[in-house]
Amino acid sequence: MNPLILTLLAIDTGCLAALCASCLPGKITAWLEVLAGLCMMAAGLWVFHIDETFILPFPGFLSNAKLAIDPLSAVFLMPLGFVTATSAIYAICDWSDAEHPQNNRLVRGMHAFMASSMAFITIGQTGVIFLMSWAFMSIAGFFLVAADHLNPKSRQAALIELATTHLSVLFLWALFAFIEKETDWFGFTTISSTYATTVLTLGLLGFGLKAGFFPFHMGLPGSHAFAPNHASALFSGALSKLGIYGIARLLLICPPHAEFAFTLVILGVVSAFCGALFALGQQNHKRLLAWHSVSQMGIILLGLGIGTLGRIHHQPSIALLGYAGALLHVWNHALFKGLLFYSAGSIMRACHTCDLDKLGGLGKKMPKTLFWSIIGSAALCGLPPLNGFVSLLWICLALFECVQHQEMVGMAFAAPLLAMTVALTIASMVKAIGALFLGEPRSDATREAQDPPRLMRWVMVLHGGVCIGIGVYPRMVLPLLETAVSKLCPEIGDLSLQSEFQGVGTTYLTGALLILMGCFYLLNRHKCMRAARQITWSTGLAVNPPRAQWTAASLTQGLVQIFSPLLRPKTSKPRLRALFPEPAQYETYVGDVVFEGLLMPFLRKCAQKIGRLRTLQSGQIQLYFLYMGILVLGLLAWLWFGSQGGEAL
């Protein structure tokens, strides 16, 4: 038994859960998925403990196939296993057989199948195995996004997800073809600088479409918004990370490339800023969280770019902080974004809507969901003492250290954009928390809202507890990260995160913050208990109507107007011309500028031009035989002229 065999056992268990989803109760298949997730996590920890690469070659005619697991694979296998287990437990209540009798078996089967496909991607070193697993993952993702197939928007999001994944397969196939052209191996293997630029460019396009960083994010917002709640957590916490895994794997097999590293930095900081900016204008809770995934993927990409620049310029401390921050953010994002999607799922289960303008006042009815939503939001914003602060701090320290070196002083442009990203993230999450939990209910959707069942709450407790644990005591993950970073950058030598991060007493600092927060809470509670309660003056009205409250759109209207040249908000204004006008609504909508403003118009023009070729499809079989004859004659002529040219040479 070794970690690779344990990973294959996890994959087999997941496939068994997928196969048995049609004939076994949902609880049994869910616990099979939990077992598969635990095996994935155990395999990852085993690799970190031994710090070795385990290879499984195949005999006979399968000798070109190879499976392997190393510390880099383990970095992405562990959050995959964790989110697979928690999402399976969450689905027991959220997507039960009684509430979803039509498609619950399909959703459970595709969820398990997608988790197994993703695990196979992390250990597949051969191009064929990797691409087949990639395709299986895309098919399972298509069915999960299209779970609500009666909704046309859900069907559209599923088709976009399928199209972007298949487009990424084309780029990845070309990537492996160029690797084979140099090394005679169709898979991941070390290459020289001959085709390094081409391979890195194709990898950035292919893996970028799956990672979802700006502007390759077309399939991400829709897939996260319309998938079932537990599947959204798996999409955001694990699936999008496989694009990051592919880019990290390319950094491992290709020689350091300065232009590519700088491209990663630019794309990373632009994606981080644009993702947070577009999240600001969203009125759908899950779509808002999806845009924050775009932003967080940019932060991870920024860390990888900074680490590569440090490696190129022989600055091991920069490389260590950049790579460690990026890899830790992979874990942190899976934790706090899973928590936020589970909180969103609890709200959607209770209120049957994700529209922020139809919710409100949930803090009184769902206090436990409110608490864990605040924890997840604070971690997303990078606030201490939570895990998001630690990884973001390491990336910022690496960025500030870059600016101190003359050859990397151009990196200074990333600092203000990163600061604005954090500010916009805080603003959007304040908008979401305020619109969801504060004030009075804006509609009847919240009339019967209550906290989710105990099993769903325990899933949120597990995610939130790990977020707090890593934030308060980050030293628990330092040895694991050092093992993975040494794989990406052997030049760091004996340099340690313990000495580089220096702890500045981070544990003591966060402990002091916790004590201060506790004292503030006790003091505030004491004052509230002593203060006499009086009715709040509400401008002379006996009852303050919900329509008089600020909506989610109005909370951030000023910022949306400031960035309107980038956001291009669409406004629907009522025309009030009559003396006694009928009721009307004023609505604003912030869409996807890249997809709706650039890609869709281009595709429509292409469809119009390609549509002219439909005249060739007359429906007459005689013409079809004529077309085949012309094609055969053309091929024969091409072969004949080619042979004549060869004889002349």
XYZ file of C-alpha atoms in Angstrom:
649
model
C 0.000 0.000 0.000
C 1.234 3.472 -0.895
C -0.414 6.887 -1.432
C -0.993 6.229 -5.130
C -2.837 2.967 -4.434
C -4.854 4.766 -1.750
C -5.807 7.456 -4.284
C -6.909 4.804 -6.768
C -8.970 3.226 -3.984
C -10.640 6.602 -3.414
C -11.363 6.920 -7.137
C -12.843 3.412 -7.215
C -15.024 4.215 -4.206
C -16.287 7.380 -5.892
C -17.062 5.497 -9.101
C -18.878 2.861 -7.062
C -20.992 5.605 -5.470
C -21.775 6.978 -8.941
C -22.802 3.556 -10.255
C -24.922 2.755 -7.204
C -26.690 6.133 -7.168
C -29.508 4.725 -9.299
C -30.268 1.766 -7.028
C -29.140 2.674 -3.493
C -30.546 5.251 -1.058
C -28.951 8.668 -1.090
C -27.421 8.309 2.377
C -25.427 5.207 1.380
C -23.950 6.815 -1.743
C -23.234 9.973 0.247
C -21.222 8.080 2.854
C -19.366 6.263 0.073
C -18.358 9.691 -1.235
C -17.278 10.690 2.259
C -15.073 7.594 2.416
C -13.579 8.492 -0.973
C -12.864 12.039 0.191
C -11.193 10.841 3.381
C -8.989 8.487 1.351
C -7.941 11.398 -0.881
C -6.993 13.488 2.139
C -5.106 10.588 3.730
C -3.173 9.995 0.498
C -2.201 13.669 0.348
C -1.007 13.724 3.960
C 0.933 10.505 3.356
C 2.793 12.069 0.422
C 3.648 15.146 2.491
C 4.921 12.976 5.323
C 7.199 10.836 3.129
C 8.079 13.592 0.591
C 8.460 11.202 -2.319
C 6.993 10.723 -5.788
C 5.126 7.453 -6.283
C 4.851 6.136 -9.854
C 2.647 3.338 -11.145
C 3.753 2.147 -14.622
C 1.568 -0.108 -16.753
C 2.875 -3.294 -18.421
C 2.529 -4.499 -22.015
C 0.708 -2.415 -24.578
C -0.201 0.085 -21.813
C 3.446 0.869 -21.114
C 2.998 4.441 -22.355
C 0.450 5.111 -19.590
C 1.711 6.343 -16.233
C 0.165 7.443 -12.972
C 2.118 9.358 -10.350
C 1.506 11.360 -7.204
C 3.907 13.923 -5.752
C 3.626 16.802 -3.247
C 2.235 19.121 -5.939
C -0.553 16.634 -6.668
C -1.192 16.296 -2.937
C -1.708 20.077 -2.576
C -4.748 19.861 -4.848
C -5.890 16.387 -3.831
C -6.410 17.356 -0.192
C -8.957 20.182 -0.721
C -10.665 18.015 -3.340
C -11.108 15.236 -0.785
C -12.245 17.639 1.938
C -14.873 19.391 -0.202
C -16.030 16.076 -1.712
C -16.713 14.709 1.775
C -18.417 17.832 3.142
C -20.536 18.424 0.035
C -21.725 14.801 0.090
C -22.800 15.187 3.725
C -24.463 18.514 2.953
C -26.418 16.955 0.065
C -28.039 14.386 2.365
C -30.377 17.123 3.615
C -30.138 19.737 0.880
C -30.725 17.404 -2.083
C -32.708 14.577 -0.521
C -34.748 11.943 -2.320
C -37.990 13.375 -0.956
C -37.378 16.980 -2.054
C -35.911 16.189 -5.496
C -37.464 12.929 -6.677
C -36.941 13.625 -10.405
C -33.208 14.150 -10.637
C -31.728 13.370 -7.238
C -30.164 10.106 -8.436
C -28.616 11.775 -11.483
C -27.204 14.632 -9.398
C -25.737 12.284 -6.786
C -24.191 10.048 -9.445
C -22.674 12.926 -11.421
C -21.359 14.525 -8.223
C -19.469 11.351 -7.292
C -18.303 10.782 -10.865
C -16.958 14.325 -11.180
C -15.047 14.032 -7.893
C -13.452 10.768 -9.075
C -12.534 12.305 -12.448
C -10.879 15.259 -10.736
C -8.859 12.952 -8.498
C -7.702 11.043 -11.576
C -6.562 14.319 -13.164
C -4.205 15.013 -10.252
C -2.378 11.695 -10.737
C -2.547 11.330 -14.529
C 0.885 11.976 -16.032
C 0.021 10.718 -19.535
C -1.780 13.053 -21.915
C -4.421 10.521 -22.922
C -5.359 9.717 -19.313
C -5.315 13.392 -18.392
C -7.526 14.461 -21.318
C -9.969 11.582 -20.859
C -10.396 12.493 -17.188
C -10.769 16.145 -18.180
C -13.556 15.208 -20.627
C -15.353 12.998 -18.073
C -15.187 15.856 -15.582
C -16.761 18.250 -18.112
C -19.603 15.824 -18.897
C -20.404 15.380 -15.202
C -20.242 19.145 -14.699
C -22.658 19.675 -17.590
C -25.300 17.462 -15.985
C -24.839 19.129 -12.590
C -25.247 22.652 -13.966
C -28.281 21.498 -16.002
C -29.938 19.891 -12.947
C -32.694 22.511 -13.177
C -33.173 21.743 -16.871
C -36.597 23.426 -17.021
C -34.892 26.779 -16.489
C -33.562 28.111 -19.832
C -30.808 30.064 -18.048
C -29.620 26.866 -16.408
C -29.499 25.091 -19.782
C -27.567 27.989 -21.286
C -25.048 27.973 -18.413
C -24.585 24.207 -18.830
C -23.923 24.544 -22.560
C -21.421 27.362 -21.953
C -19.631 25.220 -19.352
C -19.486 22.293 -21.768
C -18.268 24.456 -24.661
C -15.501 26.155 -22.659
C -14.277 22.826 -21.281
C -14.128 21.250 -24.744
C -12.321 24.313 -26.063
C -9.777 23.882 -23.278
C -9.347 20.232 -24.346
C -8.331 21.403 -27.832
C -5.660 23.693 -26.390
C -4.413 20.980 -24.041
C -4.240 18.430 -26.855
C -2.036 20.843 -28.818
C 0.061 21.363 -25.669
C 0.767 17.648 -25.295
C 1.433 17.391 -29.038
C 4.238 19.965 -28.784
C 5.662 18.192 -25.736
C 5.653 14.915 -27.681
C 7.306 16.610 -30.661
C 10.320 17.406 -28.488
C 10.444 14.512 -26.046
C 8.534 11.651 -27.752
C 6.312 11.484 -24.664
C 2.631 12.507 -24.846
C 2.310 13.757 -21.303
C 3.934 15.823 -18.573
C 7.704 15.646 -18.804
C 10.584 18.081 -18.589
C 11.162 20.076 -21.793
C 13.824 22.512 -22.968
C 13.330 26.115 -24.015
C 12.714 25.149 -27.677
C 8.948 24.854 -27.363
C 8.600 26.266 -23.845
C 6.905 29.500 -24.968
C 4.370 27.646 -27.111
C 3.634 25.088 -24.409
C 3.187 27.748 -21.728
C 0.904 29.837 -23.960
C -1.291 26.853 -24.833
C -1.378 25.838 -21.176
C -2.426 29.319 -20.106
C -5.328 29.233 -22.580
C -6.382 25.656 -21.868
C -6.062 25.709 -18.094
C -7.226 29.325 -17.864
C -10.612 28.418 -19.316
C -11.106 25.958 -16.452
C -9.534 28.076 -13.684
C -11.864 30.907 -14.677
C -9.592 33.898 -14.204
C -10.417 37.038 -16.185
C -10.921 37.147 -19.201
C -11.234 33.328 -19.526
C -14.084 33.162 -17.032
C -17.053 32.712 -19.387
C -18.224 29.409 -17.948
C -17.584 30.137 -14.267
C -20.333 32.572 -13.101
C -23.176 30.611 -14.671
C -21.988 27.168 -13.574
C -21.547 28.275 -9.959
C -24.878 30.112 -9.895
C -27.158 27.422 -11.357
C -25.584 24.203 -10.054
C -27.057 22.617 -6.898
C -25.711 24.192 -3.747
C -23.412 21.336 -2.755
C -22.181 21.063 -6.362
C -21.411 24.809 -6.392
C -19.112 24.249 -3.410
C -17.336 21.470 -5.331
C -17.098 23.624 -8.464
C -15.573 26.554 -6.600
C -13.558 24.654 -4.011
C -11.997 21.982 -6.225
C -12.851 22.083 -9.934
C -11.576 25.587 -10.668
C -8.335 24.712 -8.817
C -7.467 22.115 -11.458
C -6.704 24.937 -13.862
C -4.259 26.301 -11.301
C -2.855 22.781 -10.899
C -2.181 22.576 -14.639
C -0.350 25.909 -14.678
C 1.715 24.909 -11.628
C 2.566 21.594 -13.323
C 3.785 23.487 -16.409
C 5.958 25.713 -14.213
C 7.487 22.502 -12.896
C 8.340 20.947 -16.288
C 9.278 24.110 -18.235
C 12.389 26.236 -17.697
C 11.738 29.559 -15.905
C 10.314 32.077 -18.362
C 10.349 35.775 -17.390
C 7.728 36.893 -19.930
C 5.340 34.162 -18.847
C 5.842 35.015 -15.166
C 5.069 38.672 -15.847
C 1.997 37.600 -17.837
C 0.806 35.609 -14.830
C 1.238 38.685 -12.629
C -0.712 40.925 -15.023
C -3.530 38.423 -15.544
C -3.627 37.698 -11.822
C -3.966 41.270 -10.640
C -6.438 42.168 -13.428
C -8.550 39.107 -12.626
C -8.485 39.870 -8.911
C -9.595 43.466 -9.477
C -12.221 42.769 -12.166
C -13.705 39.809 -10.303
C -14.246 41.880 -7.150
C -15.549 44.794 -9.226
C -18.164 42.758 -11.111
C -19.198 41.024 -7.880
C -20.107 44.463 -6.584
C -22.933 44.843 -9.109
C -24.558 41.408 -8.753
C -28.032 40.983 -7.270
C -27.959 37.162 -7.206
C -26.203 35.833 -4.116
C -24.604 32.769 -5.752
C -23.533 34.749 -8.825
C -21.897 37.288 -6.502
C -19.917 34.475 -4.876
C -19.027 33.112 -8.321
C -17.482 36.422 -9.355
C -15.445 36.364 -6.169
C -14.071 33.010 -7.331
C -12.791 34.839 -10.427
C -11.126 37.348 -8.108
C -9.577 34.719 -5.843
C -8.219 32.746 -8.814
C -6.468 35.956 -9.809
C -4.834 36.244 -6.384
C -3.549 32.659 -6.664
C -2.233 33.382 -10.155
C -0.523 36.520 -8.851
C 1.267 34.464 -6.201
C 2.487 31.951 -8.790
C 3.764 34.768 -11.012
C 5.617 36.473 -8.164
C 7.167 33.176 -7.074
C 8.376 32.478 -10.619
C 9.896 35.954 -10.897
C 11.718 35.391 -7.618
C 13.056 32.102 -8.953
C 14.234 33.734 -12.205
C 16.022 36.596 -10.431
C 17.604 34.257 -7.844
C 15.607 35.593 -4.904
C 14.610 32.444 -2.992
C 12.747 34.349 -0.268
C 10.427 35.933 -2.856
C 9.908 32.581 -4.544
C 9.149 30.930 -1.213
C 6.600 33.537 -0.110
C 4.945 33.767 -3.534
C 4.579 30.032 -4.091
C 3.621 29.320 -0.463
C 1.008 32.087 -0.483
C -0.496 30.822 -3.743
C -0.665 27.181 -2.625
C -2.049 28.086 0.789
C -4.676 30.244 -0.894
C -5.732 27.169 -2.870
C -6.613 25.517 0.443
C -8.062 28.639 2.017
C -10.314 29.408 -0.923
C -11.712 25.879 -0.868
C -12.485 26.312 2.835
C -14.086 29.738 3.012
C -15.793 29.610 -0.394
C -17.255 26.223 0.461
C -18.535 27.742 3.706
C -20.102 30.662 1.830
C -21.813 28.420 -0.722
C -23.151 26.217 2.067
C -24.502 29.344 3.780
C -26.049 30.465 0.487
C -27.549 27.003 0.083
C -29.104 27.205 3.546
C -30.698 30.539 2.643
C -31.911 29.246 -0.704
C -33.360 26.139 0.946
C -35.255 28.268 3.450
C -36.390 31.060 1.119
C -36.306 29.409 -2.352
C -34.550 32.407 -3.905
C -31.082 33.938 -4.209
C -32.291 37.412 -5.179
C -30.817 39.830 -2.657
C -33.615 42.361 -3.208
C -36.244 39.789 -2.131
C -34.513 38.849 1.097
C -33.655 40.640 4.309
C -34.159 40.323 8.036
C -32.781 36.783 8.099
C -30.430 37.531 10.985
C -33.266 37.075 13.490
C -34.538 33.858 11.919
C -31.230 32.249 10.917
C -28.652 33.402 13.532
C -26.341 30.415 13.082
C -26.244 30.915 9.310
C -25.545 34.608 9.914
C -22.567 33.791 12.135
C -20.911 31.422 9.677
C -21.652 33.743 6.765
C -19.761 36.489 8.593
C -16.851 34.120 9.260
C -16.675 33.096 5.585
C -17.025 36.685 4.371
C -14.266 37.920 6.691
C -11.967 35.126 5.490
C -12.768 35.982 1.868
C -11.879 39.623 2.523
C -8.530 38.599 4.028
C -9.263 39.901 7.521
C -7.473 38.592 10.640
C -7.611 36.291 12.465
C -8.845 34.002 9.662
C -7.063 31.863 7.083
C -7.544 34.213 4.137
C -5.425 36.806 5.911
C -2.400 34.493 6.183
C -2.108 33.559 2.497
C -2.901 37.083 1.330
C -0.254 38.436 3.715
C 2.410 36.131 2.267
C 1.601 37.207 -1.293
C 1.696 40.884 -0.253
C 5.042 40.397 1.509
C 6.451 38.766 -1.622
C 5.125 41.654 -3.723
C 6.652 44.293 -1.428
C 9.976 42.454 -1.460
C 9.890 42.418 -5.285
C 9.631 46.205 -5.403
C 12.836 46.516 -3.360
C 14.875 44.940 -6.192
C 15.687 47.104 -9.179
C 15.071 44.367 -11.762
C 11.525 43.829 -10.428
C 10.551 47.394 -9.519
C 7.929 47.333 -12.279
C 5.829 45.098 -10.035
C 4.815 48.179 -8.064
C 1.742 48.606 -10.270
C 0.176 45.500 -8.694
C 0.128 46.901 -5.139
C -2.617 49.555 -5.546
C -4.750 47.223 -7.645
C -4.464 44.525 -4.985
C -5.415 47.050 -2.290
C -8.444 48.124 -4.324
C -9.384 44.472 -4.765
C -9.518 43.983 -0.999
C -11.570 47.178 -0.578
C -14.068 46.153 -3.285
C -14.326 42.657 -1.792
C -15.163 44.121 1.607
C -17.755 46.436 0.038
C -19.494 43.628 -1.857
C -19.596 41.318 1.162
C -20.948 44.108 3.371
C -23.640 44.562 0.723
C -24.452 40.830 0.738
C -24.548 40.475 4.546
C -26.592 43.662 4.922
C -29.110 42.771 2.229
C -29.537 39.200 3.470
C -29.576 39.443 7.239
C -30.231 43.035 8.323
C -33.350 45.178 8.213
C -36.827 43.812 7.634
C -37.964 41.145 5.143
C -38.462 42.625 1.686
C -40.884 39.921 0.536
C -42.850 36.920 1.742
C -39.969 34.598 0.770
C -38.474 34.877 4.271
C -41.726 34.262 6.138
C -40.927 30.663 7.174
C -37.129 30.882 7.096
C -35.135 29.067 9.755
C -31.663 27.650 10.252
C -30.891 24.471 8.286
C -30.931 20.965 9.813
C -28.183 19.927 12.185
C -26.203 17.950 9.591
C -25.928 20.963 7.284
C -24.927 23.171 10.211
C -22.159 20.759 11.202
C -20.723 21.003 7.677
C -20.546 24.795 8.054
C -19.005 24.382 11.513
C -16.318 22.107 10.060
C -15.376 24.566 7.292
C -15.531 27.572 9.585
C -13.526 25.843 12.307
C -10.680 25.022 9.920
C -10.741 28.633 8.649
C -10.322 29.893 12.197
C -7.724 27.233 13.035
C -5.399 28.076 10.141
C -5.842 31.795 10.781
C -5.015 31.550 14.480
C -2.255 28.954 14.166
C -0.835 28.912 10.605
C 2.239 26.981 11.752
C 0.261 23.749 11.460
C 0.419 23.922 7.639
C 3.963 25.279 7.239
C 5.745 21.892 6.950
C 3.268 20.733 4.291
C 3.681 23.914 2.254
C 7.469 23.809 2.473
C 7.429 20.298 0.993
C 5.275 21.406 -1.936
C 7.217 24.639 -2.566
C 10.538 22.772 -2.606
C 9.077 20.706 -5.454
C 8.225 23.848 -7.443
C 11.419 25.704 -6.572
C 14.400 23.548 -5.537
C 16.520 26.718 -5.367
C 15.106 27.670 -1.961
C 17.510 25.190 -0.353
C 17.364 25.313 3.437
C 15.232 28.467 3.486
C 12.236 27.899 5.733
C 8.822 29.485 6.015
C 9.307 29.468 9.753
C 12.265 31.854 9.463
C 10.928 33.859 6.521
C 7.484 34.442 7.923
C 9.089 34.907 11.333
C 5.774 34.483 12.973
C 6.102 38.103 14.222
C 4.100 36.281 16.797
C 1.207 35.928 14.421
C -0.370 33.470 16.813
C 0.022 35.917 19.687
C -1.273 38.789 17.556
C -4.401 36.895 16.592
C -4.809 35.741 20.168
C -4.704 39.358 21.311
C -7.275 40.291 18.680
C -9.550 37.501 19.856
C -9.225 38.693 23.453
C -10.021 42.274 22.423
C -13.005 41.132 20.420
C -14.251 39.092 23.366
C -13.842 42.042 25.735
C -15.664 44.317 23.310
C -18.508 41.825 23.006
C -18.870 41.463 26.786
C -18.729 45.248 27.279
C -21.287 45.865 24.566
C -23.562 43.169 25.960
C -23.290 44.702 29.430
C -24.261 48.132 28.088
C -27.160 46.712 26.119
C -28.466 44.947 29.195
C -28.396 48.175 31.200
C -29.807 50.446 28.508
C -33.562 50.961 28.428
C -35.176 49.912 25.182
C -37.207 52.583 23.362
C -39.008 52.686 20.043
C -36.787 54.063 17.294
C -38.061 57.288 15.722
C -38.922 56.489 12.115
C -39.726 59.882 10.527
C -43.183 59.987 12.024
C -44.365 56.680 10.559
C -46.009 54.194 12.851
C -44.542 51.312 10.830
C -41.445 51.558 8.671
C -42.372 49.669 5.469
C -39.819 47.292 3.914
C -39.931 49.290 0.676
C -38.383 52.227 2.530
C -35.206 50.196 3.170
C -32.069 50.334 1.110
C -31.952 47.607 -1.505
C -28.862 45.601 -2.402
C -28.428 47.656 -5.565
C -28.700 50.976 -3.742
C -26.022 49.985 -1.214
C -23.348 49.932 -3.909
C -24.929 52.255 -6.471
C -22.280 54.937 -5.945
C -19.371 52.561 -6.592
C -21.136 51.046 -9.614
C -21.561 54.530 -11.083
C -17.893 55.345 -10.486
C -16.798 52.233 -12.380
C -19.604 52.386 -14.958
C -17.145 52.659 -17.917
C -15.915 49.159 -16.970
C -19.110 47.599 -15.628
C -21.461 48.961 -18.324
C -24.577 48.675 -16.112
C -27.922 48.366 -17.867
C -30.764 50.417 -16.418
C -34.492 49.915 -16.837
C -36.217 53.234 -16.073
C -40.000 53.529 -15.836
C -41.770 56.170 -17.916
C -44.182 58.050 -15.669
C -46.200 60.298 -17.986
C -49.767 59.856 -16.785
C -51.238 61.958 -14.035
C -51.898 58.812 -12.000
C -49.269 56.330 -13.281
C -49.462 52.614 -12.698
C -46.912 50.893 -10.417
C -43.470 50.663 -12.034
C -40.007 49.378 -11.200
C -36.511 50.781 -11.547
C -33.928 48.063 -12.141
C -30.192 47.938 -12.779
C -28.288 44.969 -14.155
C -24.531 44.405 -14.362
C -23.736 41.656 -16.845
C -20.568 40.058 -18.128
C -18.835 42.558 -20.379
C -16.553 39.957 -21.968
C -19.234 37.364 -22.671
C -22.242 39.562 -23.449
C -20.384 42.505 -24.938
C -17.565 40.864 -26.929
C -17.924 37.100 -27.328
C -21.645 36.783 -28.095
C -21.710 39.509 -30.805
C -18.680 37.875 -32.447
C -20.335 34.443 -32.364
C -23.561 35.857 -33.831
C -21.666 37.349 -36.765
C -19.879 34.053 -37.325
C -23.206 32.213 -37.234
C -24.649 34.572 -39.826
C -21.746 34.021 -42.197
C -21.633 30.272 -41.670
C -25.391 30.145 -42.211
C -24.877 31.017 -45.850
C -23.364 27.562 -46.350
C -26.748 26.000 -45.600
C -27.597 26.370 -49.288
C -25.250 23.448 -49.944
C -27.497 21.255 -47.792
C -30.376 20.883 -50.269
C -31.604 17.485 -49.115
C -30.895 15.817 -52.472
C -28.858 12.643 -52.153
C -27.402 13.084 -55.654
C -25.649 16.274 -54.567
C -24.246 14.555 -51.481
C -22.718 11.830 -53.675
C -21.287 14.584 -55.877
C -19.686 16.281 -52.855
C -18.087 12.981 -51.742
C -16.791 12.357 -55.262
C -15.229 15.803 -55.432
C -13.620 15.233 -52.026
C -12.169 11.853 -53.073
C -10.814 13.292 -56.330
C -9.245 16.165 -54.436
C -7.529 13.815 -51.992
C -6.223 11.648 -54.827
C -4.891 14.710 -56.639
C -3.198 15.906 -53.465
C -1.538 12.502 -52.940
C -0.428 12.299 -56.595
C 1.103 15.783 -56.639
C 2.768 15.042 -53.324
C 4.365 11.849 -54.656
C 5.528 13.656 -57.796
C 7.180 16.312 -55.688
C 8.895 13.637 -53.572
C 10.296 11.873 -56.671
C 11.592 15.166 -58.038
C 13.477 15.726 -54.795
